[in-house]
Coordinates of C-alpha atoms (C1' of nucleotides) in Angstrom, one line a residue:
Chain I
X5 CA -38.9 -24.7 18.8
X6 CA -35.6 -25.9 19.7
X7 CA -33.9 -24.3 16.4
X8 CA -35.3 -22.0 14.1
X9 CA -36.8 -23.2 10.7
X10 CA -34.1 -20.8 8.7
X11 CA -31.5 -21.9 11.2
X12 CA -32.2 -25.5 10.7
X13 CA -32.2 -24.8 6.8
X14 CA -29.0 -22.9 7.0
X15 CA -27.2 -25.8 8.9
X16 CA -28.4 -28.6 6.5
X17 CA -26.9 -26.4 3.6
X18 CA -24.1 -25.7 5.7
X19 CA -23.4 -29.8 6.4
X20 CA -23.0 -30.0 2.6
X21 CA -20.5 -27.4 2.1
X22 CA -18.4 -28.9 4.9
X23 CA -18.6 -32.4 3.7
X24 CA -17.9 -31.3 -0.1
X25 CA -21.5 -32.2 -1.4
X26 CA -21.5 -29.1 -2.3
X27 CA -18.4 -27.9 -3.7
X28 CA -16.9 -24.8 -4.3
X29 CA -18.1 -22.8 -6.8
X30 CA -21.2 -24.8 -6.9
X31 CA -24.3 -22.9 -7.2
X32 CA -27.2 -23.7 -4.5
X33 CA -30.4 -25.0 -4.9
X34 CA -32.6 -21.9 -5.7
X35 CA -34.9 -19.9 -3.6
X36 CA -37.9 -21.0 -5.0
X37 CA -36.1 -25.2 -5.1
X38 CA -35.1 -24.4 -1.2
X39 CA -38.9 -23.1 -0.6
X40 CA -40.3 -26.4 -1.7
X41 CA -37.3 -28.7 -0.2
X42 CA -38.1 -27.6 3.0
X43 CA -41.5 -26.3 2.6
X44 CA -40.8 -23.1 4.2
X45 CA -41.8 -19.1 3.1
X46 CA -38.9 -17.5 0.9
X47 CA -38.3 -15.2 3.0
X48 CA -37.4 -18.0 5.4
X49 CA -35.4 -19.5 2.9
X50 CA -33.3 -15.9 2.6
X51 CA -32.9 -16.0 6.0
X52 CA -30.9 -18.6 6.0
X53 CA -29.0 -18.0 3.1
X54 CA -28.3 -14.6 4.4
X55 CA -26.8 -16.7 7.6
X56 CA -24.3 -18.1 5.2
X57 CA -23.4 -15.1 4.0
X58 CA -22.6 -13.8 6.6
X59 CA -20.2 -16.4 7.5
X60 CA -19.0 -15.9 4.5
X61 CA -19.4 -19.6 3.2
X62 CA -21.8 -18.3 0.1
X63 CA -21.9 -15.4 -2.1
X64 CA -24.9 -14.5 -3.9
X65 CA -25.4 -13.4 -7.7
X66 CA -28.8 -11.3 -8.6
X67 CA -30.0 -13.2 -12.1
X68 CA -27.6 -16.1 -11.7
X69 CA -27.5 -18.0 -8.1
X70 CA -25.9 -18.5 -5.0
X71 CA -22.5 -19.7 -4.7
X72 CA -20.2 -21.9 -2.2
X73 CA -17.6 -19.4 -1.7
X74 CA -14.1 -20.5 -3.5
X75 CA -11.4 -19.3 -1.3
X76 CA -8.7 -17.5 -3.4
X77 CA -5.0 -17.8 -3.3
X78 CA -4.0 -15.1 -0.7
X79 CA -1.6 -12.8 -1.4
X80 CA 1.2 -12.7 1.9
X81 CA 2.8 -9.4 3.0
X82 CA 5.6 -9.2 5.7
X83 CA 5.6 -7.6 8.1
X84 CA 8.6 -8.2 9.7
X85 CA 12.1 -10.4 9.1
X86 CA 14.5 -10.2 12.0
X87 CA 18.3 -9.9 11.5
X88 CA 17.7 -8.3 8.1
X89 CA 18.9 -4.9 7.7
X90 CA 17.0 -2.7 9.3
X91 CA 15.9 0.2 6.3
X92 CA 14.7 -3.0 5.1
X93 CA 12.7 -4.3 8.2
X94 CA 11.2 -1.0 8.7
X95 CA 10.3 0.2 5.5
X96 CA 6.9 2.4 5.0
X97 CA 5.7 -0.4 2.3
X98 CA 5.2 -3.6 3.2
X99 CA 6.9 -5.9 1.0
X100 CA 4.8 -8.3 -1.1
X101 CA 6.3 -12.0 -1.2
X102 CA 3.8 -13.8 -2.7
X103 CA 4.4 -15.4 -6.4
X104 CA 2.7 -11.9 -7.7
X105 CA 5.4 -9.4 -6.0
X106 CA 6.4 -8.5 -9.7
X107 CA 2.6 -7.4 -10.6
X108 CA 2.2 -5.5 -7.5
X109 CA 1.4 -2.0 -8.1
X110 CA 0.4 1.4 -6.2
X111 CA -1.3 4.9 -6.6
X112 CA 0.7 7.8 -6.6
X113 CA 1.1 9.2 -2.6
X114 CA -1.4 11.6 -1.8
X115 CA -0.8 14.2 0.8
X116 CA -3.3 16.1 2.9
X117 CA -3.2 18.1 6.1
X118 CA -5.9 16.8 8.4
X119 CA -7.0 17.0 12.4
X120 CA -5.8 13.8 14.0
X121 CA -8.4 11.2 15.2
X122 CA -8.4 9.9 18.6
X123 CA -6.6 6.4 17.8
X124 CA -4.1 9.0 15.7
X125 CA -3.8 11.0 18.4
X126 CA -3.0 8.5 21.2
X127 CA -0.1 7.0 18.6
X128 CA 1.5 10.1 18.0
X129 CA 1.1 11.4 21.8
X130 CA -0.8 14.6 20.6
X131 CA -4.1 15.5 21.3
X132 CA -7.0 14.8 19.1
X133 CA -7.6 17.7 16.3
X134 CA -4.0 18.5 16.2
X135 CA -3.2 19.1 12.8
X136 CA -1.0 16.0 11.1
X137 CA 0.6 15.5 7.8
X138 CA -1.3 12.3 6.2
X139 CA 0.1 10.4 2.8
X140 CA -2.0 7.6 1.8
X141 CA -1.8 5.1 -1.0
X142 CA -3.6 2.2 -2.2
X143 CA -1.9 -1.1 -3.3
X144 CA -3.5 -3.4 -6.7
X145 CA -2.3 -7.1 -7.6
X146 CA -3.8 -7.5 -11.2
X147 CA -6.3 -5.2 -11.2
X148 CA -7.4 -6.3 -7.6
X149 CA -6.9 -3.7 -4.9
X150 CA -5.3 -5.4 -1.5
X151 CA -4.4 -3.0 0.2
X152 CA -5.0 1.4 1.5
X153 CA -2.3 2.4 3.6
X154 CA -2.1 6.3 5.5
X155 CA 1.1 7.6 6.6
X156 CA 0.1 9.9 9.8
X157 CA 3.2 12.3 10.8
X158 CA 3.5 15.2 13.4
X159 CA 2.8 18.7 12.1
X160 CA 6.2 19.9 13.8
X161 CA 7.6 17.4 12.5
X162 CA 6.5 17.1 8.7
X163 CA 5.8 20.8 8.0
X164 CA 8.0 23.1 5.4
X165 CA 9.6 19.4 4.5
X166 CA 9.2 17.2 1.0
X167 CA 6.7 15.4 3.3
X168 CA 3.9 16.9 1.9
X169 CA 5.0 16.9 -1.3
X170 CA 2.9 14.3 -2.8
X171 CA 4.8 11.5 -5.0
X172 CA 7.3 9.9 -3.8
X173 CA 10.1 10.1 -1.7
X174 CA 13.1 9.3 -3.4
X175 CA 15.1 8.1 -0.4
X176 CA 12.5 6.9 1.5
X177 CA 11.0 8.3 4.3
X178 CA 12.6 7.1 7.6
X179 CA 16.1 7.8 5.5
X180 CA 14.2 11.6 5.2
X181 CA 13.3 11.6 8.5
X182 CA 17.2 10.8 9.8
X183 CA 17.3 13.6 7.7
X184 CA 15.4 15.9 9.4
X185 CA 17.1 14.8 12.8
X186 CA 14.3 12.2 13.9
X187 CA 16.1 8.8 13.5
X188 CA 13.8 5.7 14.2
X189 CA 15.5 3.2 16.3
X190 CA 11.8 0.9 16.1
X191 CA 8.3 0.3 15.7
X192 CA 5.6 -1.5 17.2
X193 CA 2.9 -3.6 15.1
X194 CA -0.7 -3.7 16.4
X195 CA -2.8 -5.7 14.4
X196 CA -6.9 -6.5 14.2
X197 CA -9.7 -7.0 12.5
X198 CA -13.0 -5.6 12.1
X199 CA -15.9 -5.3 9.5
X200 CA -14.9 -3.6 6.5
X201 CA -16.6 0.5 6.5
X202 CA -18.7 1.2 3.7
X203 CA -15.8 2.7 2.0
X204 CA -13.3 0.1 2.2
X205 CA -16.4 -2.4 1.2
X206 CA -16.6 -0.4 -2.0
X207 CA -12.4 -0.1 -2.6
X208 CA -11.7 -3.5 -2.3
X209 CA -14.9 -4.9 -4.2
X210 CA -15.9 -7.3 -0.7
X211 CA -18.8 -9.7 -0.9
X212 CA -20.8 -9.4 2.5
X213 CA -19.3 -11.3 5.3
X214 CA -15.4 -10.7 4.2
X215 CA -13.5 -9.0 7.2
X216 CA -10.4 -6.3 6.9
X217 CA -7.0 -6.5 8.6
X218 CA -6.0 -3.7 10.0
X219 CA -2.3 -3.0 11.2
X220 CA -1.3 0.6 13.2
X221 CA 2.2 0.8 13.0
X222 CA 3.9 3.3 15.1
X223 CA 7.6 4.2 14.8
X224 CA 9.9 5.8 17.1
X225 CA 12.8 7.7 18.0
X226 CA 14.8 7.5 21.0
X227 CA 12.3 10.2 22.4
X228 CA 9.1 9.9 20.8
X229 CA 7.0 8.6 18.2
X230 CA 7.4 10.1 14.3
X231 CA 5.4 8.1 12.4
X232 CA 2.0 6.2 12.4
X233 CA 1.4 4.1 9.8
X234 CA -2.4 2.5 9.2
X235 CA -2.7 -0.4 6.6
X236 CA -5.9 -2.0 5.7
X237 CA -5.9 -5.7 4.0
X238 CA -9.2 -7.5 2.5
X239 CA -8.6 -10.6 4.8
X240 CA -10.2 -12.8 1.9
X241 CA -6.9 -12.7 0.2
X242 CA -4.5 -11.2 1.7
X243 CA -1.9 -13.0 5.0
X244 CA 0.6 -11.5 7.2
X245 CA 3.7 -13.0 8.4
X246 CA 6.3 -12.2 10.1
X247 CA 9.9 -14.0 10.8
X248 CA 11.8 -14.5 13.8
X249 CA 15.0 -16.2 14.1
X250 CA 17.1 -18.1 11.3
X251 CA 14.2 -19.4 8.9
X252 CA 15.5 -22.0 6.0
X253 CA 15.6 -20.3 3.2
X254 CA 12.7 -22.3 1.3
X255 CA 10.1 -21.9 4.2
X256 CA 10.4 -18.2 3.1
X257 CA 7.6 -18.1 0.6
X258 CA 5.3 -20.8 3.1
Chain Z
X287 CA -34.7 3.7 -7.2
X288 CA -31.2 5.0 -6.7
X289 CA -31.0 3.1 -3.3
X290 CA -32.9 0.9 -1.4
X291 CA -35.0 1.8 1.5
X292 CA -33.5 -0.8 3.9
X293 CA -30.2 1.0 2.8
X294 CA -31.3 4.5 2.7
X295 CA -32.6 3.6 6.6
X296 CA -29.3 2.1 7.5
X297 CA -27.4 5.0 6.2
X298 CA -29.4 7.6 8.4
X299 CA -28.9 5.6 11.3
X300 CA -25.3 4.9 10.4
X301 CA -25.0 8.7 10.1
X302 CA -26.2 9.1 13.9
X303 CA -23.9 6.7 15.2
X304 CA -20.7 8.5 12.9
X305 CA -21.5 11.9 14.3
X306 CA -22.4 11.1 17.8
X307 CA -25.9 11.8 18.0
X308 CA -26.3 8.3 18.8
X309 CA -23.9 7.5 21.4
X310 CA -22.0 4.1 22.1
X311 CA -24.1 2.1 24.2
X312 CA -27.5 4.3 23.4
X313 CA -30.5 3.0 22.3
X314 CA -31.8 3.3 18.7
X315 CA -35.7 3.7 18.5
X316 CA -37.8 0.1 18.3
X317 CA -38.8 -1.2 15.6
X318 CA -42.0 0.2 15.5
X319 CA -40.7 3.6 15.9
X320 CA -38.5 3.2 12.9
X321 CA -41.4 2.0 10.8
X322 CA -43.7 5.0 11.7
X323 CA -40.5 7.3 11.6
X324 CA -39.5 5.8 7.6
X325 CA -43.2 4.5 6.4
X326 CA -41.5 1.5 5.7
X327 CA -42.5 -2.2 6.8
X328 CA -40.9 -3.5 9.5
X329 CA -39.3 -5.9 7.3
X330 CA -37.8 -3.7 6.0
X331 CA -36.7 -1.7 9.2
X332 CA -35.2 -4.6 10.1
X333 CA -32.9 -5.7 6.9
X334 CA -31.4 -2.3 7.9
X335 CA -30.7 -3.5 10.8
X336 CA -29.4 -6.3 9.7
X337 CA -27.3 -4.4 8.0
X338 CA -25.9 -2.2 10.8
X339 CA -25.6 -5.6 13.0
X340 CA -23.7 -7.1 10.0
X341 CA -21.2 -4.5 9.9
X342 CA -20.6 -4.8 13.6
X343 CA -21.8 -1.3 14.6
X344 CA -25.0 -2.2 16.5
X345 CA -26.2 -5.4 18.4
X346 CA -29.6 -6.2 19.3
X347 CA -31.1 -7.4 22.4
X348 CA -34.2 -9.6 22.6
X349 CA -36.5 -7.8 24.9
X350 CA -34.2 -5.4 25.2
X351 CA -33.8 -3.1 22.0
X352 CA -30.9 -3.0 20.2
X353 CA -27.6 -0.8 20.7
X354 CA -24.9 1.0 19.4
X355 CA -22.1 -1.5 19.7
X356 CA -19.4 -0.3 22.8
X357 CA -15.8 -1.0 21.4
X358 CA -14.0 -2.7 24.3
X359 CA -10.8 -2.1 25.9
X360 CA -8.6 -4.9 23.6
X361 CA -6.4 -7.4 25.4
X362 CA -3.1 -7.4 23.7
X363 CA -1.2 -10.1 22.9
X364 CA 2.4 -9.9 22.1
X365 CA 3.5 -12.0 18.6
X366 CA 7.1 -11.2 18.8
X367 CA 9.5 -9.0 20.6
X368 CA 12.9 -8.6 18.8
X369 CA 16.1 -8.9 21.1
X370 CA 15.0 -11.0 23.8
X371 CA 15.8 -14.0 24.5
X372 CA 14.9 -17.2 22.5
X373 CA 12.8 -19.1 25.0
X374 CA 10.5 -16.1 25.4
X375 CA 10.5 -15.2 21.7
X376 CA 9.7 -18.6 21.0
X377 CA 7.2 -19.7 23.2
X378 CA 4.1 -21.6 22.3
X379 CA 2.2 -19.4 24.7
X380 CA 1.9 -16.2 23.2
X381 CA 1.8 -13.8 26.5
X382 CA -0.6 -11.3 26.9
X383 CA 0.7 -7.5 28.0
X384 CA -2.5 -5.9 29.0
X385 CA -3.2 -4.6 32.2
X386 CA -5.1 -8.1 32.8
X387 CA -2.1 -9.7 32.2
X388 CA -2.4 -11.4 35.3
X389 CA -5.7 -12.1 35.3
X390 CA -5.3 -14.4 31.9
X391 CA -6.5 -18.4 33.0
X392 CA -5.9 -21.1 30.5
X393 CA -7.5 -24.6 30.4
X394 CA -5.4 -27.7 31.2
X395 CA -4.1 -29.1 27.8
X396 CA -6.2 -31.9 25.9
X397 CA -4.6 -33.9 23.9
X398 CA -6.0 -36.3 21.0
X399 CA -4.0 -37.8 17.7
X400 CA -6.0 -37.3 14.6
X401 CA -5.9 -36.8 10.8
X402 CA -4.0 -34.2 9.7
X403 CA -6.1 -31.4 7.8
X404 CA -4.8 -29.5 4.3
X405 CA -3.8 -26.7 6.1
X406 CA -2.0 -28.4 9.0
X407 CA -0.4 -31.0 6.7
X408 CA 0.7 -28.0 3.9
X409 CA 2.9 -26.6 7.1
X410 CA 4.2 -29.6 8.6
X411 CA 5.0 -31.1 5.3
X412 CA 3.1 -34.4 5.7
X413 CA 0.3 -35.7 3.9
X414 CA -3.4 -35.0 4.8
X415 CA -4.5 -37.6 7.0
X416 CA -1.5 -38.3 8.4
X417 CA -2.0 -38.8 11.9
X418 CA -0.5 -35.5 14.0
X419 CA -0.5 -35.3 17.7
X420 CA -3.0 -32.0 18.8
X421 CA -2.4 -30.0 22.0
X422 CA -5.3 -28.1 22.7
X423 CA -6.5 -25.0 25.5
X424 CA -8.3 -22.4 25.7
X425 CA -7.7 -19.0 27.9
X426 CA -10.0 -16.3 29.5
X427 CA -9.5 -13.4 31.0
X428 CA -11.6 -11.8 34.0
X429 CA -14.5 -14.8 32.8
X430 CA -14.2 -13.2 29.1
X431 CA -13.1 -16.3 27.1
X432 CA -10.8 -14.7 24.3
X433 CA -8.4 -17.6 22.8
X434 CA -8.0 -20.6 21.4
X435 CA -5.2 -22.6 20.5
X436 CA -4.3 -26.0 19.0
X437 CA -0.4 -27.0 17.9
X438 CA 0.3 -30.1 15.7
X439 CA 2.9 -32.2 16.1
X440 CA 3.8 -34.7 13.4
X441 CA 3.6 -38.0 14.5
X442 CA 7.3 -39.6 14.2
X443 CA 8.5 -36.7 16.8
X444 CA 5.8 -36.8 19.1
X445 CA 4.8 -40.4 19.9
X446 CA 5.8 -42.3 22.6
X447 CA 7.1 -38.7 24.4
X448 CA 5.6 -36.6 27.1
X449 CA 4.0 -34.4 24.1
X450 CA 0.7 -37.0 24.2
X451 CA 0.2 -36.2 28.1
X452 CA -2.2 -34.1 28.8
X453 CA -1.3 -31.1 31.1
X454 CA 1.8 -28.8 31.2
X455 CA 5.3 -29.9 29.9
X456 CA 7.3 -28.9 32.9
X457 CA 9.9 -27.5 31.0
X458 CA 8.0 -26.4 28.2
X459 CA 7.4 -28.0 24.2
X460 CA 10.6 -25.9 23.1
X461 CA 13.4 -27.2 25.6
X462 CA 11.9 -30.6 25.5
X463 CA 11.4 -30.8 21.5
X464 CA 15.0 -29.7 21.8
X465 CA 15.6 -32.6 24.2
X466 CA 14.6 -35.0 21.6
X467 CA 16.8 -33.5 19.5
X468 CA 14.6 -31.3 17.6
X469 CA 16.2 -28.0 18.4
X470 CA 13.9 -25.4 17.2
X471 CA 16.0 -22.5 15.4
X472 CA 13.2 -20.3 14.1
X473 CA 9.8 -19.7 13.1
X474 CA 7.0 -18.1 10.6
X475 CA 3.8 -16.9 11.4
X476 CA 0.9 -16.2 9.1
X477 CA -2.0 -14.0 10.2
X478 CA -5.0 -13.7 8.5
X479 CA -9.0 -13.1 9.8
X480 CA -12.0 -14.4 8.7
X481 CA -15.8 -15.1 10.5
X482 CA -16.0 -17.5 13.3
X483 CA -17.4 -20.6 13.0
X484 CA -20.4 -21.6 14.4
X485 CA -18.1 -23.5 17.3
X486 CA -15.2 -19.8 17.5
X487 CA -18.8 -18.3 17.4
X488 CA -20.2 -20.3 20.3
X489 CA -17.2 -20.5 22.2
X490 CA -16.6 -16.6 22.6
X491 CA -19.6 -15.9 22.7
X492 CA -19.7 -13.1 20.1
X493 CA -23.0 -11.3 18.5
X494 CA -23.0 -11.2 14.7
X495 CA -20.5 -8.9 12.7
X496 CA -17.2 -9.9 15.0
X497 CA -14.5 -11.8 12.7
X498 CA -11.7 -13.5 14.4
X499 CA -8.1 -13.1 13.9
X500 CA -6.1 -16.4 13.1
X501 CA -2.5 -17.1 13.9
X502 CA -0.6 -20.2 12.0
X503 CA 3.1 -20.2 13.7
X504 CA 5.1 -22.9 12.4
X505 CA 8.2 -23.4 14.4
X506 CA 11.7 -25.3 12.8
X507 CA 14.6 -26.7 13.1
X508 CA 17.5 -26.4 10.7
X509 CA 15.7 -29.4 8.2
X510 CA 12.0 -29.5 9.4
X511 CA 9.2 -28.2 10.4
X512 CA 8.2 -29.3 14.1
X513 CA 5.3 -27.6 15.2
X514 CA 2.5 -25.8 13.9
X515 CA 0.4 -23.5 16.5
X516 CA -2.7 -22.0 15.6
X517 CA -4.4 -19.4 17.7
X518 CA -7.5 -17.9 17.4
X519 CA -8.7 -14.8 19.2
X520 CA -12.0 -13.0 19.0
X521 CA -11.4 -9.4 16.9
X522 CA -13.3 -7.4 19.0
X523 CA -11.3 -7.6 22.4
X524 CA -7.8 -8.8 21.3
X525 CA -4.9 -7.2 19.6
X526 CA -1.8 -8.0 18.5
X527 CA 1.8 -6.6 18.7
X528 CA 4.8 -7.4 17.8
X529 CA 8.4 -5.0 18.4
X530 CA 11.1 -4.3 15.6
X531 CA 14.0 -3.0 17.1
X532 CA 14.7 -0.7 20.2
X533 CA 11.2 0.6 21.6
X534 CA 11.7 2.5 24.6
X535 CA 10.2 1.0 27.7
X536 CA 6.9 2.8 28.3
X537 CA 5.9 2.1 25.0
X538 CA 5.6 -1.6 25.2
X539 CA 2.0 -0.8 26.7
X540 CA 1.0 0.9 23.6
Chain Y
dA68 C1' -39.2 -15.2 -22.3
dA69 C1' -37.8 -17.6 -18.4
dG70 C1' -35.3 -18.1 -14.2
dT71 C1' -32.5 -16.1 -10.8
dG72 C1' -31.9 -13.2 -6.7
dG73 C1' -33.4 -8.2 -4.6
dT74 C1' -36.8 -5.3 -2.5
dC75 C1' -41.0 -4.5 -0.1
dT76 C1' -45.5 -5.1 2.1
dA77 C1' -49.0 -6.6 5.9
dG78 C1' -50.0 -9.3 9.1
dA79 C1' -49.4 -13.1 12.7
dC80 C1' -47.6 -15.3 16.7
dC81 C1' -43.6 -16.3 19.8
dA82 C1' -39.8 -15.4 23.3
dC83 C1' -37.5 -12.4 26.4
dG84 C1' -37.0 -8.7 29.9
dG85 C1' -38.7 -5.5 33.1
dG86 C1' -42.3 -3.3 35.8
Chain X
dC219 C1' -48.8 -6.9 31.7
dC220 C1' -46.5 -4.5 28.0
dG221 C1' -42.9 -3.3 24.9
dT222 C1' -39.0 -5.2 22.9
dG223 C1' -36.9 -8.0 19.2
dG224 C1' -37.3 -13.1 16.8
dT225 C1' -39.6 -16.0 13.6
dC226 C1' -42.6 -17.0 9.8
dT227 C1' -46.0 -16.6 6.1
dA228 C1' -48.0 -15.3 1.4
dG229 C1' -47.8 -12.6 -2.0
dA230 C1' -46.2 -8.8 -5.1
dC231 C1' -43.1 -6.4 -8.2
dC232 C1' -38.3 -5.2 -9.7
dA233 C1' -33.5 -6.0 -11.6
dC234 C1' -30.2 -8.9 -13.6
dT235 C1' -28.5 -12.8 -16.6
dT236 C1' -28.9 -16.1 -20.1
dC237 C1' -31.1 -18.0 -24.1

DNA sequence: AAGTGGTCTAGACCACGGG
DNA sequence: CCGTGGTCTAGACCACTTC
């Protein structure tokens, strides 16, 4: 067979979505329609439905249908603005600017002591199972969660110190950590992507086939790193950017 | 039935591969094995490993067996380093600063004029279907094919100029958009990730459960947008990075 | 109650990779 | 050749949504 039956099926559904015979929102044929259409098993039919899911191009609906996927407005973070000032640039938080910055909103900081992993680890220049101070927080846009963020710092660094205090820092925590002698002069971004774990499936509320951005940002002082950072965006509806040089002021919001 | 059995399978195995019984690279038993080991169908066995394969932490082989994925070393490609100069900041070419840094090939640049899509119009501020003139190549590193890139360039700047030749641009699109008067002062980039489609899919070569991570920079002078760049790079090998302030020197490499 | 997708079974044959 | 995963069928029953 040059392409499989559910293959075949999945393309020919696939050919609608892209040339807006099928529009978004619009429910599918059903099973037992796509059964007799193309006079295939229904478990061939899944198949192919299950291809689209995948992709991400349908979501599915037990009791009601399947569904051309209807891509949300995403929300934008920054990352970055050069020639801003810098306790702004470098903040912990990553700035909302979308249209919904007002309705952003975030847990309380939680604080736990915890062995460092080995992507921690190679961050932070320690050696996996050293104990670290982690704060984590997770970040909601009318009622829809965005965003889980975990602060990972140095146990010689954070321990006896409001660090792990949970709640907030009132000056913020790289002004804290000039504080405490360890002045950041930087950071470095490193961003991917991967398939959401079971748990950040469940916080966010993904449909199967939805990715997660994940950035690791590490900060330093002159001598060493202080502070690594790890957010984790549903990539359904959520965009990074960053700006470098003198942007117009109305290109700002894209 | 609190869970299903496909699930309750895939969270056993999933269990194996967290706590290193089953090893990166290792087999997990056939199909058959599974189906003795969980008196389940072999259906059934295998929506769990859908499920797994989905989720990007295994990948089957046909006539092989199927594996726990290997997470490879990541290419990294730099977005944007602050306080250096403009021409390298700026460049269309985003370099790569990974060990195989000088291993990275690109494909000579095709161009073709066509309709501009809703995304590509939305940044150059055009209407869709306007024509746009589209630079594209592709690189690889060591044989492993791991971006793709396209930049638009609305039609009143481009046509009639050495941006509709295919090949290099001696001097680069910056200096000679600046040569036409179009002197690019800054620009905005918009990450985001979703799954490949079937031609990213294809093109990388990538097994089922690897999303790709999407670049949109869009590059201006003082009045206009002049360029918008979109990269694509598979999520499993490539990372980004980009540099906020002073980073001492042997951390570039991460 | 009727229609939708979700789970599961039992069995068949095909395609690929390695002895 | 044999063992592996890939495709496909036919049928059953369950769970959810709407009327």
């Amino acid at each position: 067979m040059a392409q499989a039956k559910y293959q075949e099926i999945a393309g020919r559904l696939r050919d609608q979505i892209d040339s807006g015979t099928l529009q978004p929102g619009e429910r599918l044929p059903s099973e037992p329609d796509l059964v007799r259409q193309f006079d295939a098993s229904r478990n061939t039919v899944r198949l192919a439905i299950a291809l689209l899911t995948n992709q991400g191009l349908v979501v599915t609906r037990q009791g009601l249908g399947t569904f051309v996927s209807e891509p949300a407005r995403p929300f934008t973070a920054l990352l970055s603005r050069v020639n801003v000032p810098p306790r702004q640039s470098g903040s912990t938080q990553l700035p909302v600017i979308s249209d919904a910055a007002d309705e952003a909103e975030t847990t309380r900081q939680v604080v736990e002591k915890s062995p460092a992993s080995a992507s921690v680890a190679e961050k932070l220049e320690i050696s996996p199972g050293d104990l670290v101070v982690v704060r984590r927080r997770q970040g909601a846009i009318r009622a829809i969660p965005w965003m889980m963020m975990a602060s990972y710092f140095p146990l010689d660094i954070a321990e006896g110190t409001p660090l792990e205090q949970a709640g907030e820092i009132s000056q913020g925590s790289i002004t804290l950590l000039a504080e405490l002698g360890f002045t950041q002069i930087g950071f470095v971004d490193e961003i991917g992507a991967k398939m959401p774990s079971p748990r950040e499936f469940a916080f966010f509320g993904l449909t199967t086939g939805t990715p997660v951005i994940v950035v690791n940002r590490t900060a330093y002082t002159q001598d060493r790193p202080i502070r690594m950072t790890r957010y984790v965006y549903r990539a359904d509806r959520v965009r990074l950017t960053h700006e470098v040089g003198t942007i117009p002021a109305r290109y700002h919001q894209g």
